[in-house]
Each structure stands twice: as C-alpha cells, then as structure tokens.
PDB file of C-alpha atoms in Angstrom:
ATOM      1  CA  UNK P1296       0.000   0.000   0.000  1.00  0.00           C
ATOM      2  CA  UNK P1297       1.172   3.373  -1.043  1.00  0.00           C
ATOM      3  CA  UNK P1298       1.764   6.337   1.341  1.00  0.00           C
ATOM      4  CA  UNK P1299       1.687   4.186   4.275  1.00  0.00           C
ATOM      5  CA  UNK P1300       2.138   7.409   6.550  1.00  0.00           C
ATOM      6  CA  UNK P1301      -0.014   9.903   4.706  1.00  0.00           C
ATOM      7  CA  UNK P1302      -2.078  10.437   7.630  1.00  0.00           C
ATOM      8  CA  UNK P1303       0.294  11.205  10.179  1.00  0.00           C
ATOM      9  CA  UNK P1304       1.747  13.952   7.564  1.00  0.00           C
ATOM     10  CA  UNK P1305      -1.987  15.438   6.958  1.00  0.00           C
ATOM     11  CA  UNK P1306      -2.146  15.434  10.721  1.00  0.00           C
ATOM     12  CA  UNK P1307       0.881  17.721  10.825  1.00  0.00           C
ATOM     13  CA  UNK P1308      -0.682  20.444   9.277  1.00  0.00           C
ATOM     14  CA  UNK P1309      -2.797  21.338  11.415  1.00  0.00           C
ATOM     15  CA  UNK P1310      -0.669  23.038  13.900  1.00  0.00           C
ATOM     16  CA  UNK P1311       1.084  24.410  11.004  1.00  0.00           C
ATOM     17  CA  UNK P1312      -2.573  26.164   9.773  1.00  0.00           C
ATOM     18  CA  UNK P1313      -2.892  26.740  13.264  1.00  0.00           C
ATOM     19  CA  UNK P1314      -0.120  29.123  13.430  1.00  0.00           C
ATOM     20  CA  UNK P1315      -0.565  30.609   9.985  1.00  0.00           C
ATOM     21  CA  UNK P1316      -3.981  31.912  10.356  1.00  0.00           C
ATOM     22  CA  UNK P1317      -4.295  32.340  13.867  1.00  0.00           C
ATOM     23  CA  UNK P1318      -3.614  36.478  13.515  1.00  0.00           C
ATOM     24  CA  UNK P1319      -6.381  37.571  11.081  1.00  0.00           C
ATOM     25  CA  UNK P1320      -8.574  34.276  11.703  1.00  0.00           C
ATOM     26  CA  UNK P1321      -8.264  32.043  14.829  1.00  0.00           C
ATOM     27  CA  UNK P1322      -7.789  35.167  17.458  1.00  0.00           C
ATOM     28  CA  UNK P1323     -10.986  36.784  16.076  1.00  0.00           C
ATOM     29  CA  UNK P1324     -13.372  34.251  15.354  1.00  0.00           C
ATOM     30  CA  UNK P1325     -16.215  35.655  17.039  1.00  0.00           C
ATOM     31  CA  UNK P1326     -15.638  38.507  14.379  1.00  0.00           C
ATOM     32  CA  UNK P1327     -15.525  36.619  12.098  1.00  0.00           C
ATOM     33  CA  UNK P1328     -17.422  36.999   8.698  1.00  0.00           C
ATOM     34  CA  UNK P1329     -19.227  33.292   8.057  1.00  0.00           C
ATOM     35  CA  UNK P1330     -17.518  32.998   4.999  1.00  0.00           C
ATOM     36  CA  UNK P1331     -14.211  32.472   6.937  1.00  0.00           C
ATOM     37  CA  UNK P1332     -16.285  29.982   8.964  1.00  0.00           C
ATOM     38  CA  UNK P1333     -17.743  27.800   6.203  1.00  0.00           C
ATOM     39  CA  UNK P1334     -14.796  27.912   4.386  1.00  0.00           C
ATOM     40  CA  UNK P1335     -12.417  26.801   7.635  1.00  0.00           C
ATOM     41  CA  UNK P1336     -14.717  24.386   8.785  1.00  0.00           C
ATOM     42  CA  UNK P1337     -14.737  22.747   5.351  1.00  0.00           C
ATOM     43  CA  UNK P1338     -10.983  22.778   4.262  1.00  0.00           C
ATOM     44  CA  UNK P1339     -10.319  21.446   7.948  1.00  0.00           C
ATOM     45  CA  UNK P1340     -13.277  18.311   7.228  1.00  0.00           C
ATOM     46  CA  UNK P1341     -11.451  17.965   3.684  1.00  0.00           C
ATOM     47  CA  UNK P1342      -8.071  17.226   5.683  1.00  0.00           C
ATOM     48  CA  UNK P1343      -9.893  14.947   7.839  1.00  0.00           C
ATOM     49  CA  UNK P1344     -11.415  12.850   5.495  1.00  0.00           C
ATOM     50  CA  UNK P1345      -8.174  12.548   3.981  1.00  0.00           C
ATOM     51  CA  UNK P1346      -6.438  11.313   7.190  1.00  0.00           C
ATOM     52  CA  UNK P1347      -9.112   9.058   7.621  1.00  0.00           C
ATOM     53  CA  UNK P1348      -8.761   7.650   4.100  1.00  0.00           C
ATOM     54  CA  UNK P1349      -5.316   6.968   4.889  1.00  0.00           C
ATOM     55  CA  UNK P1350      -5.491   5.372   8.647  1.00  0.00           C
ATOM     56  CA  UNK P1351      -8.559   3.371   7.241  1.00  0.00           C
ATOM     57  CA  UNK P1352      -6.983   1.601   4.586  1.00  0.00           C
ATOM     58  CA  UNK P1353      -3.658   1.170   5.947  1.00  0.00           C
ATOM     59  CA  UNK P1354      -5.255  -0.506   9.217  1.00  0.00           C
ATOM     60  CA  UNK P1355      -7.897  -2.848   6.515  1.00  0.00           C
ATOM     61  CA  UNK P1356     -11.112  -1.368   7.244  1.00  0.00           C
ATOM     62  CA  UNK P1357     -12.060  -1.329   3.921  1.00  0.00           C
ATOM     63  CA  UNK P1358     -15.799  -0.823   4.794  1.00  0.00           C
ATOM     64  CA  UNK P1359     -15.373   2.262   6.977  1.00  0.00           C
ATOM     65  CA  UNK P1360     -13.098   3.714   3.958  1.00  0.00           C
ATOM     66  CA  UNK P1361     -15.970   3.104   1.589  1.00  0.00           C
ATOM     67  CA  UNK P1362     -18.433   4.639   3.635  1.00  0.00           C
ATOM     68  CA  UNK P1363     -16.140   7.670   4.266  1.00  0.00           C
ATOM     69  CA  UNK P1364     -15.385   8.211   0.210  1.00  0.00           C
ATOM     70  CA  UNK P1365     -19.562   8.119  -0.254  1.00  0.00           C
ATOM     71  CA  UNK P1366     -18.904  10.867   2.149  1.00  0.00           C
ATOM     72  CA  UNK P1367     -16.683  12.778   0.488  1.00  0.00           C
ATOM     73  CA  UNK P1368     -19.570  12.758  -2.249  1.00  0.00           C
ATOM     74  CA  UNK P1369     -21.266  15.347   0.117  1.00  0.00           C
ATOM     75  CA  UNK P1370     -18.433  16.868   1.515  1.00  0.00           C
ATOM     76  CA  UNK P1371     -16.730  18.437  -1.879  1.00  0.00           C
ATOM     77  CA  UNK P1372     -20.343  20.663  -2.827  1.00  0.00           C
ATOM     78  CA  UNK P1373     -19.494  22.292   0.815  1.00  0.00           C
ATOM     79  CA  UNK P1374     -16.016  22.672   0.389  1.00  0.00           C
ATOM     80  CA  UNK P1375     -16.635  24.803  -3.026  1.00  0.00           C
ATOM     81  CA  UNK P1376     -19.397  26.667  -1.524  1.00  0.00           C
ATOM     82  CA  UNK P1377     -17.270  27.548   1.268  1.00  0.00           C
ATOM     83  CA  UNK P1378     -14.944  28.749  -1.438  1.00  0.00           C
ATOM     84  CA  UNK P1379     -17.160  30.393  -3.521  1.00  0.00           C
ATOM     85  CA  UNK P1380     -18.277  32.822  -0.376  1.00  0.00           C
ATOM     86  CA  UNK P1381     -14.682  33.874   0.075  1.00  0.00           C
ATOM     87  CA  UNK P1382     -14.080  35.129  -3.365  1.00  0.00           C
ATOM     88  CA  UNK P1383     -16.993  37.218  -3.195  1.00  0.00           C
ATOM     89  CA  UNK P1384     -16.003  38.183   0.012  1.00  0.00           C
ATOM     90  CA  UNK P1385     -12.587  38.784  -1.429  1.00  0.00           C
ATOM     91  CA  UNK P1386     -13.816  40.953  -4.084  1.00  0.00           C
ATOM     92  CA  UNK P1387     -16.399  42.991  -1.902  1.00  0.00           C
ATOM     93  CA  UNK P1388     -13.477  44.076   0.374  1.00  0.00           C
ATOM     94  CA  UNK P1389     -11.252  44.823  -2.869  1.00  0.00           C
ATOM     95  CA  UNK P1390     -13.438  46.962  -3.789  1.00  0.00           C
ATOM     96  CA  UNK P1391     -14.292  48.594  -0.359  1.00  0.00           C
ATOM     97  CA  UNK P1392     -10.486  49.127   0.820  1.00  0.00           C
ATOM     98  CA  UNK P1393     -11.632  47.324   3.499  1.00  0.00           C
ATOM     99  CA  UNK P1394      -8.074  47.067   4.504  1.00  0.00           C
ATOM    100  CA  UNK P1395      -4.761  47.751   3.330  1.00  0.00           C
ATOM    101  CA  UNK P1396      -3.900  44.034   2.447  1.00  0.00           C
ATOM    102  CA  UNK P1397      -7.597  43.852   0.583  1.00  0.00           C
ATOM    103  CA  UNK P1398      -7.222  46.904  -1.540  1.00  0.00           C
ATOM    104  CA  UNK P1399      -3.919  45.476  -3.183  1.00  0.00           C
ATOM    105  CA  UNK P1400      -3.848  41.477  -2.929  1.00  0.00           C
ATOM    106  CA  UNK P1401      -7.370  40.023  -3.727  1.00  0.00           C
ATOM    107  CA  UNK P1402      -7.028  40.399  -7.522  1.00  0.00           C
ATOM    108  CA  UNK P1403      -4.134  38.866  -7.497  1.00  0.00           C
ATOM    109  CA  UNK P1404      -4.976  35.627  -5.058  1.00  0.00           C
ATOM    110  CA  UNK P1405      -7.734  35.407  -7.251  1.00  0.00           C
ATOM    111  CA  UNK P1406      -5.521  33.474  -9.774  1.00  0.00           C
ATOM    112  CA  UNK P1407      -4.227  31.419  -7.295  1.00  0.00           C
ATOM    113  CA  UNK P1408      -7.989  29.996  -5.952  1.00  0.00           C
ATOM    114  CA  UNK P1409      -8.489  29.551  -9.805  1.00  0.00           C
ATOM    115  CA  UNK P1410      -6.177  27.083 -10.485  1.00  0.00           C
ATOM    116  CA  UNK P1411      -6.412  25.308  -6.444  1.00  0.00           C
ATOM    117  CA  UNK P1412     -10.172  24.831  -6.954  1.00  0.00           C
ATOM    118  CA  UNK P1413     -10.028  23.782 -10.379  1.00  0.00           C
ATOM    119  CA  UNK P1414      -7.105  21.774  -9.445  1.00  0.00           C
ATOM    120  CA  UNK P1415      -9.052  20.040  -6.618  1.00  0.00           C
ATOM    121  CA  UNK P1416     -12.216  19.395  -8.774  1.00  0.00           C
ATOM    122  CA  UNK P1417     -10.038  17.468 -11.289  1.00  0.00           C
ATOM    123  CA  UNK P1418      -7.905  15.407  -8.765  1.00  0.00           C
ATOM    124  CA  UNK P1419     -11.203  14.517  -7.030  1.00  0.00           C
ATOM    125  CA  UNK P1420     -12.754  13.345 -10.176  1.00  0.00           C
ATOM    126  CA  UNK P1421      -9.444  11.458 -10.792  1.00  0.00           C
ATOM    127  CA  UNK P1422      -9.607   9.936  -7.549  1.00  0.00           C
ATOM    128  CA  UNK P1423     -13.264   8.687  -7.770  1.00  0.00           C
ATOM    129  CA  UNK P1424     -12.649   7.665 -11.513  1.00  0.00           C
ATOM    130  CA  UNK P1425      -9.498   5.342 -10.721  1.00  0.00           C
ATOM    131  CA  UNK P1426     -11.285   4.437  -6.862  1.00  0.00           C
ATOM    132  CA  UNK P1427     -10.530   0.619  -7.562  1.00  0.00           C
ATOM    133  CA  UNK P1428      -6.525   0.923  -8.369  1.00  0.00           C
ATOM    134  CA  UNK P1429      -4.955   1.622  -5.227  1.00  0.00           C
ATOM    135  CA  UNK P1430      -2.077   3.624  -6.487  1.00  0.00           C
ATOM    136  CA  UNK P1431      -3.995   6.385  -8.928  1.00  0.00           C
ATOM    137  CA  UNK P1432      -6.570   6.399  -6.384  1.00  0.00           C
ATOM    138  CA  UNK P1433      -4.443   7.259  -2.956  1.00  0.00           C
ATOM    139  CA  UNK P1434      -2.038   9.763  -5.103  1.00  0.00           C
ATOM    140  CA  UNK P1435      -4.745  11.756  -6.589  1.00  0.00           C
ATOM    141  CA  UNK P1436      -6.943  11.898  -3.802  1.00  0.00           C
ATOM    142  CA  UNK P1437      -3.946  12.710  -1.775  1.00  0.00           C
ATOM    143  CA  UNK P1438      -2.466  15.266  -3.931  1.00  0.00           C
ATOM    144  CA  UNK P1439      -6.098  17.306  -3.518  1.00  0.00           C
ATOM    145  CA  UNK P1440      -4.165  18.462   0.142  1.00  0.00           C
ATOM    146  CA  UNK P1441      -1.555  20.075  -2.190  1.00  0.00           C
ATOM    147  CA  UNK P1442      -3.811  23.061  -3.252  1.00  0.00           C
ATOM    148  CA  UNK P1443      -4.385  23.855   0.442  1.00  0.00           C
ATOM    149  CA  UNK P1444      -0.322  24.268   1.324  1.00  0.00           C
ATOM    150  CA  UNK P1445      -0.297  27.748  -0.501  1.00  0.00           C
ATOM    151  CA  UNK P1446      -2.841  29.824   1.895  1.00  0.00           C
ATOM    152  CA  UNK P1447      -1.134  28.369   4.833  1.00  0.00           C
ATOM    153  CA  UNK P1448       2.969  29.057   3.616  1.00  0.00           C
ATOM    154  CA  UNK P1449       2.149  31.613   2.271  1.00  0.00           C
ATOM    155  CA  UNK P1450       0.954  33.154   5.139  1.00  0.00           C
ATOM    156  CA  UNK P1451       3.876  32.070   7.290  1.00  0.00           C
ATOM    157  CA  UNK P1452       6.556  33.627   4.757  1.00  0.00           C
ATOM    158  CA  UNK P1453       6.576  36.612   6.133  1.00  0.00           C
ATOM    159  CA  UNK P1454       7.942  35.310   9.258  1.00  0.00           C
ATOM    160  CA  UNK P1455      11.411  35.016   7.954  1.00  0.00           C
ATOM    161  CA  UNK P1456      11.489  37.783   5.460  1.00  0.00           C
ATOM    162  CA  UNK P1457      10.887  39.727   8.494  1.00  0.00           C
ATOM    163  CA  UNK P1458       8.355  41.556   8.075  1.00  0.00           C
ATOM    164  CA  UNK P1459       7.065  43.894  10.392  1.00  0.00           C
ATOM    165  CA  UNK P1460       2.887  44.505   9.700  1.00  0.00           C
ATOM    166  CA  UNK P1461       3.273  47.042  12.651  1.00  0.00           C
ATOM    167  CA  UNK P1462       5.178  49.379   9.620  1.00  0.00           C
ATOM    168  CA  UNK P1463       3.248  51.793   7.045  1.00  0.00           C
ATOM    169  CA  UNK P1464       3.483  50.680   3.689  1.00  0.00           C
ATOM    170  CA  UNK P1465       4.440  46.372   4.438  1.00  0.00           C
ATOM    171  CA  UNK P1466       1.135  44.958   2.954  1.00  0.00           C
ATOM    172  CA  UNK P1467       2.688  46.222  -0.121  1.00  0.00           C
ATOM    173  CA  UNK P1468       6.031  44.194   0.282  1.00  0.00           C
ATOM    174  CA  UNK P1469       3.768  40.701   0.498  1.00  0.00           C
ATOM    175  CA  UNK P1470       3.873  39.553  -3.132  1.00  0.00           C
ATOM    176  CA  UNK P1471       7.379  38.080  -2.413  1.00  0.00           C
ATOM    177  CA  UNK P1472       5.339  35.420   0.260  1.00  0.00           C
ATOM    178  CA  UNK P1473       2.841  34.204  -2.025  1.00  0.00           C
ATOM    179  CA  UNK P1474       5.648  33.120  -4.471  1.00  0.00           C
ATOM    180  CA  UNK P1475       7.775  31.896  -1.135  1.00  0.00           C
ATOM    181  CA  UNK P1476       4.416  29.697  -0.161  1.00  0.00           C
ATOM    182  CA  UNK P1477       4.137  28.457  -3.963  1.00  0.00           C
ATOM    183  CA  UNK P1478       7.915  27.438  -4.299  1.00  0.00           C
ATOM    184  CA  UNK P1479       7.686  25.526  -1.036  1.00  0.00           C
ATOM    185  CA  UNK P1480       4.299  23.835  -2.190  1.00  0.00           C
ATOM    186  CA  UNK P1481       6.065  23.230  -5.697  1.00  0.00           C
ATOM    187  CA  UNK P1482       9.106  21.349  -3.692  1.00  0.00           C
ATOM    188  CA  UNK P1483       6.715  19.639  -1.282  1.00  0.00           C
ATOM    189  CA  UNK P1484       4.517  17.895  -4.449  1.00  0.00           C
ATOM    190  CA  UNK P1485       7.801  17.098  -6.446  1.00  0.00           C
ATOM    191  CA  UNK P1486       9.259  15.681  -3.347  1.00  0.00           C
ATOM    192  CA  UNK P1487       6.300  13.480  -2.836  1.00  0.00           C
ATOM    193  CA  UNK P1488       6.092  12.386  -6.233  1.00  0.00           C
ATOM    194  CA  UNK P1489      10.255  11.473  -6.523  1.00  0.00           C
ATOM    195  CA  UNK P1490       9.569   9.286  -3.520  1.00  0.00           C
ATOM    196  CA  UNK P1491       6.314   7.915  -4.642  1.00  0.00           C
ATOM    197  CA  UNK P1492       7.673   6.738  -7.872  1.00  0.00           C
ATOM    198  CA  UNK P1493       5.701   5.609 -11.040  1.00  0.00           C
ATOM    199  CA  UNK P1494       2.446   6.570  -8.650  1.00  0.00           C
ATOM    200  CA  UNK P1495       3.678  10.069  -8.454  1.00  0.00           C
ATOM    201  CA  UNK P1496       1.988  11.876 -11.261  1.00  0.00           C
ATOM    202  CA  UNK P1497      -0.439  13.842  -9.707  1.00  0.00           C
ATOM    203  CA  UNK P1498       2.063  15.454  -7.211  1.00  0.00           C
ATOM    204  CA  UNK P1499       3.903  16.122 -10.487  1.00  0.00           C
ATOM    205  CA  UNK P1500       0.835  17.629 -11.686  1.00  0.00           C
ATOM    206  CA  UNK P1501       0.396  19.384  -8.656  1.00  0.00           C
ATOM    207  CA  UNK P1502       3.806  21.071  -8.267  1.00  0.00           C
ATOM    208  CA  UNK P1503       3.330  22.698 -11.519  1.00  0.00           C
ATOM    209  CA  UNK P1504       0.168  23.938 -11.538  1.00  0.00           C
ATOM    210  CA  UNK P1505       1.219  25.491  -8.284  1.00  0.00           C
ATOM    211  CA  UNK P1506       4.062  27.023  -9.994  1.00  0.00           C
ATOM    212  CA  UNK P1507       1.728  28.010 -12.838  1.00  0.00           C
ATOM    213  CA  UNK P1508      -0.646  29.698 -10.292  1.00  0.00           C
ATOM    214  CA  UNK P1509       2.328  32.668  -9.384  1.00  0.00           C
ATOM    215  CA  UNK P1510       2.742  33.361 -12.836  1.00  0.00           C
ATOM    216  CA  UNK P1511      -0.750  33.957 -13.119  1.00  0.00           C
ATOM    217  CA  UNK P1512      -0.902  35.897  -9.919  1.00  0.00           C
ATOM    218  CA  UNK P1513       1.407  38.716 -11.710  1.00  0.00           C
ATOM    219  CA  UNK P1514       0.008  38.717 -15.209  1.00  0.00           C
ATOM    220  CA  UNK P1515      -2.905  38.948 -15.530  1.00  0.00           C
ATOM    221  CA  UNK P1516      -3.419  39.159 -12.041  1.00  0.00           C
ATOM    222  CA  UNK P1517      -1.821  42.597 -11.219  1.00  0.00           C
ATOM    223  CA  UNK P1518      -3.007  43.746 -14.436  1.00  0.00           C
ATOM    224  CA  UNK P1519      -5.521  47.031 -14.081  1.00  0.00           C
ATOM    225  CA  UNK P1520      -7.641  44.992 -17.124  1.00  0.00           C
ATOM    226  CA  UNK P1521      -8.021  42.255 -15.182  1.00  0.00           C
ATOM    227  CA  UNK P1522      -8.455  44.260 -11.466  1.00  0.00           C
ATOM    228  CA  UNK P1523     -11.868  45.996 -13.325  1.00  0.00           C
ATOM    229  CA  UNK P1524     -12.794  42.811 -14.222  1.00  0.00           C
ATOM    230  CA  UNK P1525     -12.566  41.693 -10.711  1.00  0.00           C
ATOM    231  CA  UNK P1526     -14.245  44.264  -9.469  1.00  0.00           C
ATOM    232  CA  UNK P1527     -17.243  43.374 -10.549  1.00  0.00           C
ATOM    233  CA  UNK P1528     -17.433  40.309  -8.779  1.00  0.00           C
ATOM    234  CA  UNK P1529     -18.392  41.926  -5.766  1.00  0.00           C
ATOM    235  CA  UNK P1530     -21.755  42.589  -6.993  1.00  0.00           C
ATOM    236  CA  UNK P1531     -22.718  38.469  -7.208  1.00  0.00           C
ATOM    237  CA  UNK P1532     -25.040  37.498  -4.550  1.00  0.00           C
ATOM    238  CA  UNK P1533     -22.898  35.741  -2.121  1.00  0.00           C
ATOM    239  CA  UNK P1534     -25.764  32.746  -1.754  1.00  0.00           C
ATOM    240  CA  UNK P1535     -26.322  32.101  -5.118  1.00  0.00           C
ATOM    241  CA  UNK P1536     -22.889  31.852  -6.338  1.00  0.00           C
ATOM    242  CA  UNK P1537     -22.482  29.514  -3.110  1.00  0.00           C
ATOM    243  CA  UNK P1538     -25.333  27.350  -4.545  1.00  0.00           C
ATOM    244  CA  UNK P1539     -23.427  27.147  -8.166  1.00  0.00           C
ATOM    245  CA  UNK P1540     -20.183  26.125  -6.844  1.00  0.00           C
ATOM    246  CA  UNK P1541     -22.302  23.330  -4.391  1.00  0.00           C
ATOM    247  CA  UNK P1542     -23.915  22.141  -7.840  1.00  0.00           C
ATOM    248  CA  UNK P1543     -20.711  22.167  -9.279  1.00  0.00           C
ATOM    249  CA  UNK P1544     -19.233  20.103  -6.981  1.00  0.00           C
ATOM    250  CA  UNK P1545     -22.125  17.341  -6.837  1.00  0.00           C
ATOM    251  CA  UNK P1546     -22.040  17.436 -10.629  1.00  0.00           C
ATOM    252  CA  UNK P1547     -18.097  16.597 -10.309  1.00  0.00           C
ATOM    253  CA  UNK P1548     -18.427  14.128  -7.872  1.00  0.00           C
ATOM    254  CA  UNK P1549     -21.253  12.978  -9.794  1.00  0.00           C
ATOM    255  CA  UNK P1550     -19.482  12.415 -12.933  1.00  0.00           C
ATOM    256  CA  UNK P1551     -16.442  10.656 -11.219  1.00  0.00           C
ATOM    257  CA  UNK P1552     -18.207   8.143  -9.719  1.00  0.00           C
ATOM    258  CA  UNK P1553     -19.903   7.329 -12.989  1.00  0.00           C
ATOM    259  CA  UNK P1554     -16.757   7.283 -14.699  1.00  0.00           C
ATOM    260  CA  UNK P1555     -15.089   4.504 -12.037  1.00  0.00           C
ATOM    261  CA  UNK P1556     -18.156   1.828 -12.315  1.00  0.00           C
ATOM    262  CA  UNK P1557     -17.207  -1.427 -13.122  1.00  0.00           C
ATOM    263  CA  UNK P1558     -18.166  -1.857 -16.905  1.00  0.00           C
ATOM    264  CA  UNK P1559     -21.109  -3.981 -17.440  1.00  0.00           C
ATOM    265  CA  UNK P1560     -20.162  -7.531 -18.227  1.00  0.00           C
ATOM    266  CA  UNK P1561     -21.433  -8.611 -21.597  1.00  0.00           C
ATOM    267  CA  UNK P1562     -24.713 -10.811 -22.640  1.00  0.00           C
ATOM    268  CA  UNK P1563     -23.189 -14.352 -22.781  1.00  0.00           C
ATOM    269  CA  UNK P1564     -22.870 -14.983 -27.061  1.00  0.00           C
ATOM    270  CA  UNK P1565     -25.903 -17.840 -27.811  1.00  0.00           C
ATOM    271  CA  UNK P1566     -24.054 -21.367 -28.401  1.00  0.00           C
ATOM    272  CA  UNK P1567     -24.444 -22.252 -31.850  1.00  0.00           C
ATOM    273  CA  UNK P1568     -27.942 -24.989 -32.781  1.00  0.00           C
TER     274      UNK P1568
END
C-alpha cells in the first residue's frame, strides 16, 4: 500500500494552519465573517477525510473507507461553496479598501484559488474515476491536500522575510510570500512524487500547476484589465454563487463516480444450434 504514513503527515498540518492563520482568523473568530467559517470548517473536514482515508486503509477497514469516500460525495459541494463565499467576500473588500492588504492582494490571489479549486475538482474526479486501483486512487486523492499548502505558507513567509505589519506601507512588500508559499508547495509535491515513484503523477501535476498559479498571480493578475474585471465580482449574490459552486461540486463528484463503475459484463454470445 502506497503512502503508508499519509495520515500522520496530513495530521501535521494542522498546527502548522494553526499558526498561519491564527492572527487575522483564529484570534478573532467571534468577528468573524461566516464565509471564513464555512470555508475553515470545510478545508479542515477535507483534511480529515483525507487522514481518515489513509489510517482506514492502511489498518484494513475497507468498509469504513468506503463509507467515508460516499462521504466525500457530500463533503466536496461544501467545500466549493465555502470557497465560492470567500471570493466574493474577497472581491467585496477589494473593492471597499476594506483594509490595506484587501485593496492590493485580492485580484491577485484570485488566480491562485483559480487554479487550487479547479485543481481540486479534477484530482477529485481522478480519484473517484481510478477508486478501484490503489495507487492512482491514494495519489490523486492525496495530492487534492496540495492546493491547500499555498494559503497556509504563504501566510507564514513573512515570518522570515521579516516583516514587520506594525510598519506603514508592508502589505505592499507581500507579493514576495505568495511566491515563497508556492515554491515551497512546488518542492513539497515534487518531493512526494520522486519518492512515490511511477504513482507520483499527480504530485507532479500538482507542483506545476502550483508554480503556474504565481505566474498567473502577476500577469494577468496585477493587471488594471483584469483588477476591473474583478471588481465586478463583488456585486454576485454571495448565496447564489455559493449554490453554483455546491452544484458544481455534486455534478463533479457525480461524474467521477460514474466514470469509475465497473463496466457492465457482456450478454453471454448464444451457443451455436
């Protein structure tokens, strides 16, 4: 069995995303907008079920693991809605200098939840498609956790480019972090997929579109074409764009597990009078 210690990995991260958004998130949940919430509450299920997935298998309770990937089924609408709330959120703030980090970064990030949630969708509709080989099925599903390293490294950079947020003028000096948190993720999935050998082509996948992503976050993301464009997001209804991205997601899941069905064996020929 493949990544025979996935779980206790996953499990690492969460003191990591502990300390990365515990200044603008974890310290002031009770002001909070419920955006952050759903989308928290989600990622952190997401990283669960995947540490689940992992213990499960590697300990042979194969029916618990099945029951937990018809799970996931119901899981992945939420964790795109929870998405979908933040970049409307994103964009509303953008365009209300709601704060000095949100009226220069949000156009910018917006690449990078382009290609993570469009990453995810197609890893999870990988993962469901190839559910009965072990190997595709534990690397893609696994290599979904990928798209959440950014957000989190990205917000720890600063830490030792020493920056100090007490100083006019720093939110301005963050673009450097975001390609810091993307190079790390990069090295992370390549890592991963050296070590995992010929099952490592989704973490090869991975690692580049990461890479992709901060390319994308400076052109078109910084340009001013692009930031009107972006603007105009905040004017979606926060709701319904959370029920498109929920559809979305049960039309993904949807569509994988279709795709991974046994084919139907064929009618027996006739024997011959």
């Amino acid at each position: 069995m493949p990544y025979r210690h996935a779980h206790w990995w996953i499990l690492g991260l969460f003191p990591v995303a502990g300390l990365a958004f515990w200044p603008n998130y974890l310290s002031a949940l009770s002001t909070s907008p419920p955006a952050y919430h759903l989308h928290g509450i989600t990622a952190s299920l997401w990283l669960v079920l995947l540490i689940i997935q992992s213990w499960s298998i590697h300990h042979g309770h194969r029916a618990f693991h099945r029951t937990n990937g018809l799970v996931s089924l119901a899981l992945f609408p939420l964790f795109l809605a929870g998405g979908a709330t933040i970049f409307v959120g994103m964009a509303q703030r953008y365009v209300a200098a709601a704060t000095p980090f949100s009226a220069i970064w949000p156009p910018h990030l917006a690449w990078l939840d382009f290609v993570a949630v469009g990453g995810m969708a197609f890893f999870y509709f990988q993962a469901l498609k190839h559910r009965r080989k072990v190997g595709p099925h534990s690397s893609w599903l696994l290599a979904t956790a990928i798209f959440l390293l950014p957000p989190i490294l990205g917000r720890l950079a600063p830490i030792p480019m020493g920056l100090d947020f007490s100083e006019p003028g720093v939110f301005a000096k963050m673009g450097p972090a975001f390609h810091y948190g993307n190079a790390a993720t990069a090295l992370i999935a390549f890592t991963i997929a050296w070590r995992a050998g010929r099952n490592g082509r989704p973490f090869v996948i991975a690692g580049l579109l990461t890479l992709l992503s901060s390319l994308l976050f400076e052109f078109p993301g910084g340009t001013a074409a692009w930031k009107a464009i972006y603007a105009n997001a905040a004017a979606i209804p926060t709701l319904a764009m959370a029920i498109a991205a929920a559809l979305a997601g049960a039309a993904i899941g949807w569509a994988g597990w279709v795709a991974g069905k046994r084919p139907a064996a064929p009618d027996a020929e006739p024997l011959p009078a």
